[in-house]
XYZ file of N, CA and C in Angstrom:
354
model
N 125.820 72.100 171.837
C 125.952 70.765 170.721
C 126.449 69.676 171.613
N 126.041 68.154 171.120
C 126.737 67.184 171.296
C 128.019 67.236 171.189
N 129.224 66.283 171.853
C 130.378 66.392 171.479
C 130.817 65.081 171.386
N 131.460 64.501 170.781
C 131.948 63.404 170.813
C 133.778 63.164 170.086
N 134.275 62.214 170.466
C 135.611 62.031 170.178
C 135.309 61.600 168.470
N 135.624 62.584 167.653
C 135.314 62.616 166.758
C 135.658 61.337 165.779
N 137.411 60.978 165.852
C 137.891 59.939 164.910
C 136.879 59.056 165.441
N 136.583 58.200 166.700
C 135.282 57.012 167.044
C 133.997 57.204 165.940
N 133.400 58.308 165.853
C 132.515 58.486 164.898
C 133.340 58.510 163.417
N 134.393 59.373 163.116
C 135.136 58.911 161.467
C 134.795 57.925 161.321
N 135.558 56.845 162.042
C 135.861 55.194 162.090
C 134.048 54.883 161.716
N 133.112 55.138 162.830
C 131.575 54.475 162.382
C 131.118 54.465 161.344
N 131.228 55.860 161.118
C 130.427 56.679 160.258
C 131.447 56.346 158.581
N 132.744 55.773 158.105
C 133.211 55.694 157.346
C 132.574 53.940 156.992
N 132.841 53.185 158.145
C 132.146 51.592 158.288
C 130.637 51.752 157.581
N 129.884 52.836 158.161
C 128.591 52.715 157.703
C 128.302 53.551 156.151
N 129.147 53.901 155.417
C 129.300 54.377 154.103
C 129.026 53.134 153.225
N 129.386 52.572 153.389
C 129.113 51.007 152.770
C 128.119 50.318 152.725
N 127.285 50.274 151.387
C 126.110 49.441 151.651
C 126.137 47.723 151.944
N 127.458 47.263 151.020
C 127.467 46.259 151.575
C 127.756 45.526 153.372
N 128.327 46.795 153.890
C 127.992 46.675 155.492
C 126.989 46.743 155.825
N 126.762 48.054 155.644
C 125.215 48.478 155.795
C 124.277 47.038 156.139
N 124.430 46.202 154.928
C 123.144 45.136 154.452
C 124.040 44.043 155.688
N 125.064 43.883 155.732
C 125.560 43.420 156.898
C 125.350 43.255 158.149
N 125.278 44.524 158.846
C 125.000 45.057 159.763
C 123.030 44.449 159.956
N 122.455 44.738 158.918
C 121.067 44.746 159.063
C 120.542 43.018 159.450
N 121.687 42.453 158.759
C 121.412 40.684 158.604
C 121.956 40.428 160.108
N 122.897 41.058 160.729
C 123.471 40.641 162.037
C 122.616 41.178 163.464
N 122.005 41.888 162.886
C 120.604 42.221 163.550
C 119.423 41.385 164.283
N 119.475 40.584 163.298
C 118.732 39.635 163.516
C 119.328 38.121 164.425
N 120.584 37.754 164.127
C 121.137 36.557 164.781
C 122.836 36.620 164.372
N 123.299 36.251 164.912
C 124.443 35.914 164.496
C 124.796 35.178 163.078
N 126.040 35.841 162.467
C 126.086 34.786 161.185
C 127.980 34.715 161.078
N 127.599 33.485 160.365
C 129.170 33.272 160.148
C 129.857 33.747 158.478
N 130.932 34.166 158.471
C 131.538 35.226 157.608
C 130.691 34.601 156.221
N 130.656 33.302 156.061
C 130.233 32.718 154.470
C 128.538 33.183 154.516
N 127.923 33.072 155.151
C 126.768 33.602 155.425
C 126.645 34.863 155.239
N 127.360 35.791 155.765
C 127.406 37.161 155.280
C 127.524 37.397 154.222
N 128.488 36.679 153.782
C 129.126 36.694 151.996
C 128.115 36.430 151.140
N 127.258 35.478 151.521
C 126.308 34.563 150.211
C 125.356 35.685 149.460
N 124.871 36.769 150.630
C 123.936 37.465 149.515
C 124.541 38.486 148.397
N 125.816 38.368 148.756
C 126.567 39.407 147.885
C 127.453 39.468 146.759
N 127.450 37.695 146.832
C 128.065 36.840 145.896
C 129.600 37.572 145.699
N 130.536 37.688 146.724
C 131.468 38.329 146.862
C 132.479 36.882 147.523
N 133.670 36.761 147.628
C 134.297 36.020 148.177
C 134.343 36.277 149.576
N 134.723 34.780 150.087
C 135.076 34.861 151.669
C 136.267 36.313 152.079
N 137.216 36.199 151.152
C 138.020 37.307 151.805
C 137.816 38.946 151.750
N 136.621 38.980 150.389
C 136.219 40.166 150.398
C 135.015 40.282 151.601
N 134.148 39.238 152.235
C 134.048 39.414 153.123
C 134.570 40.300 154.659
N 135.722 39.190 154.553
C 136.207 39.440 155.698
C 136.740 40.656 155.823
N 137.329 41.043 154.939
C 137.757 42.396 154.828
C 136.887 43.618 155.192
N 135.266 43.299 154.828
C 134.298 44.230 154.917
C 133.958 44.342 156.639
N 133.863 42.618 157.134
C 134.023 42.471 158.652
C 135.180 43.282 159.340
N 136.269 43.243 158.776
C 137.575 44.047 160.059
C 136.878 45.376 160.168
N 136.542 46.028 158.729
C 136.516 47.853 158.593
C 135.044 47.354 159.706
N 134.089 46.842 159.852
C 133.235 46.918 160.552
C 133.490 46.467 162.648
N 134.712 45.793 162.544
C 135.359 45.403 163.484
C 135.996 46.163 164.246
N 136.846 47.363 163.581
C 137.875 48.074 164.184
C 136.772 49.597 164.247
N 135.532 49.491 163.799
C 134.532 50.579 164.260
C 133.644 50.185 165.236
N 134.136 48.795 166.109
C 133.214 48.597 167.106
C 131.658 48.355 167.089
N 131.314 47.626 165.788
C 130.406 47.699 165.331
C 129.772 46.007 165.374
N 131.054 45.498 164.947
C 130.778 43.889 164.989
C 132.227 43.122 165.935
N 131.365 41.819 166.289
C 132.230 40.960 167.063
C 132.675 39.930 166.901
N 133.501 39.355 166.058
C 134.151 38.029 165.861
C 134.495 37.222 166.963
N 133.731 36.092 167.061
C 134.757 34.720 167.451
C 135.011 33.703 166.675
N 135.696 32.565 167.098
C 136.076 31.456 166.390
C 135.178 30.236 167.105
N 134.560 29.477 166.504
C 134.011 28.530 166.937
C 135.128 27.250 166.166
N 135.809 26.329 166.573
C 136.321 25.695 165.843
C 137.004 26.322 164.142
N 136.429 25.682 163.534
C 136.890 26.637 162.104
C 135.806 27.709 161.178
N 134.959 27.904 162.279
C 134.206 28.699 161.857
C 134.311 30.135 162.336
N 134.179 31.453 161.514
C 134.201 32.653 162.369
C 132.764 33.078 162.745
N 132.060 33.350 163.422
C 130.908 34.125 163.822
C 130.786 35.718 164.259
N 130.073 36.335 163.734
C 130.113 37.760 163.425
C 129.042 37.934 164.668
N 128.852 39.141 165.615
C 127.658 39.517 166.104
C 127.703 41.190 165.975
N 126.448 41.340 166.301
C 126.501 43.052 166.201
C 126.659 43.496 167.154
N 127.201 44.418 167.304
C 127.655 45.356 168.771
C 127.283 46.631 168.729
N 125.650 46.761 168.943
C 124.930 48.048 168.772
C 125.572 49.309 169.360
N 126.440 49.328 170.393
C 126.804 50.415 171.444
C 127.545 51.462 170.198
N 127.971 51.191 169.101
C 128.838 52.362 168.525
C 127.487 52.778 167.960
N 126.660 52.256 167.103
C 125.248 52.749 166.546
C 124.605 53.384 167.440
N 124.612 52.926 168.775
C 124.138 54.596 169.534
C 124.712 55.651 169.827
N 125.768 55.139 169.956
C 126.596 56.590 169.936
C 126.354 57.310 168.884
N 126.393 56.811 167.727
C 126.278 57.275 165.964
C 124.671 58.241 166.335
N 123.829 57.377 166.428
C 122.663 57.472 166.586
C 122.285 58.931 167.181
N 123.274 58.857 168.570
C 123.085 59.972 169.566
C 123.892 61.127 169.187
N 124.411 60.948 168.450
C 125.408 62.354 167.683
C 124.364 62.788 166.917
N 123.441 62.092 166.064
C 122.433 62.645 164.833
C 121.550 63.214 165.451
N 120.638 62.680 166.730
C 119.989 63.200 167.555
C 119.863 64.805 167.407
N 120.990 65.437 167.805
C 121.327 67.003 167.554
C 120.395 67.686 166.267
N 120.808 66.839 165.339
C 120.442 67.249 163.970
C 119.034 66.927 163.619
N 118.787 65.975 164.383
C 117.318 65.650 164.119
C 116.325 66.688 165.056
N 117.279 67.011 166.036
C 116.568 68.646 166.753
C 116.459 69.635 166.187
N 117.366 69.755 165.336
C 117.869 70.953 164.700
C 116.705 71.064 163.568
N 116.715 69.968 162.607
C 116.053 70.491 161.364
C 114.202 70.250 162.079
N 114.206 69.493 163.019
C 112.532 69.243 163.482
C 112.178 70.706 164.127
N 112.930 71.272 164.778
C 112.738 72.770 165.294
C 112.756 73.670 163.709
N 113.619 73.669 162.896
C 113.121 74.642 161.826
C 111.846 74.006 161.109
N 111.615 72.703 160.681
C 110.692 72.643 160.027
C 109.285 72.547 160.562
N 109.536 72.493 162.024
C 108.213 73.098 162.751
C 107.548 74.520 162.292
N 109.240 75.324 162.758
C 108.900 77.215 162.231
C 107.989 77.061 160.951
N 108.700 76.397 159.903
C 108.409 76.664 158.432
C 106.749 76.375 158.694
N 106.572 74.882 159.316
C 104.845 74.613 159.313
C 104.162 75.870 159.616
N 104.591 76.199 160.918
C 103.564 77.323 161.157
C 103.415 78.608 160.090
N 105.052 78.961 159.752
C 104.720 80.399 158.680
C 103.809 79.719 157.520
N 103.707 78.612 157.498
C 102.905 77.868 156.085
C 101.393 77.694 156.417
N 100.906 77.696 157.765
C 99.530 77.297 157.987
C 98.994 78.903 158.165
N 99.702 79.712 158.750
C 99.121 81.183 158.538
C 97.896 81.430 157.389
N 96.960 81.857 157.825
C 95.389 82.159 156.719
C 96.459 83.515 155.763
N 96.202 82.693 154.694
C 96.692 83.424 153.327
C 95.449 84.859 153.173
N 94.368 84.522 153.649
C 93.730 85.917 153.952
C 93.930 86.855 154.560
N 94.826 86.552 155.801
C 95.432 87.951 156.668
C 96.400 88.406 156.301
N 96.758 89.575 155.949
C 97.963 90.012 155.902
C 99.137 90.056 156.983
N 100.127 89.599 156.161
C 101.386 89.307 157.246
C 102.028 90.404 157.798
N 102.513 90.262 158.852
C 103.279 91.493 159.413
C 104.374 92.156 158.439
N 104.246 93.318 158.383
C 105.265 93.796 157.453
C 105.056 93.955 156.121
N 103.948 93.520 155.422
C 103.114 93.636 154.225
C 102.381 94.819 154.821
N 102.667 95.533 153.454
C 101.555 97.069 153.593
C 100.657 96.564 151.751
N 99.161 97.409 151.891
C 98.769 96.723 150.423
C 98.685 98.135 149.973
């Protein structure tokens, strides 16, 4: 199994556990945005948006830079790639099991299965 430093992944998954933060990341995947632009679709205050962004920053998912009075946020996909790599193990785990189930289900029902007596 793939092993990773659990505290880092814990922080990433905790950040991703909130729908507002996931939508902010989706928006940032298109282009960098200001805190106000990230807050607008949610009708939340700039302070609330900033708190969400701080969670994303701590997880390494977002980088904020200041241009004058504007705080611009940019997606940092490296942390997402690490989480995806961790999830890949489970994708493979379930893929193998579902393939085995499909094989069992495709057996011709007219043929008696092994171990079955009539």
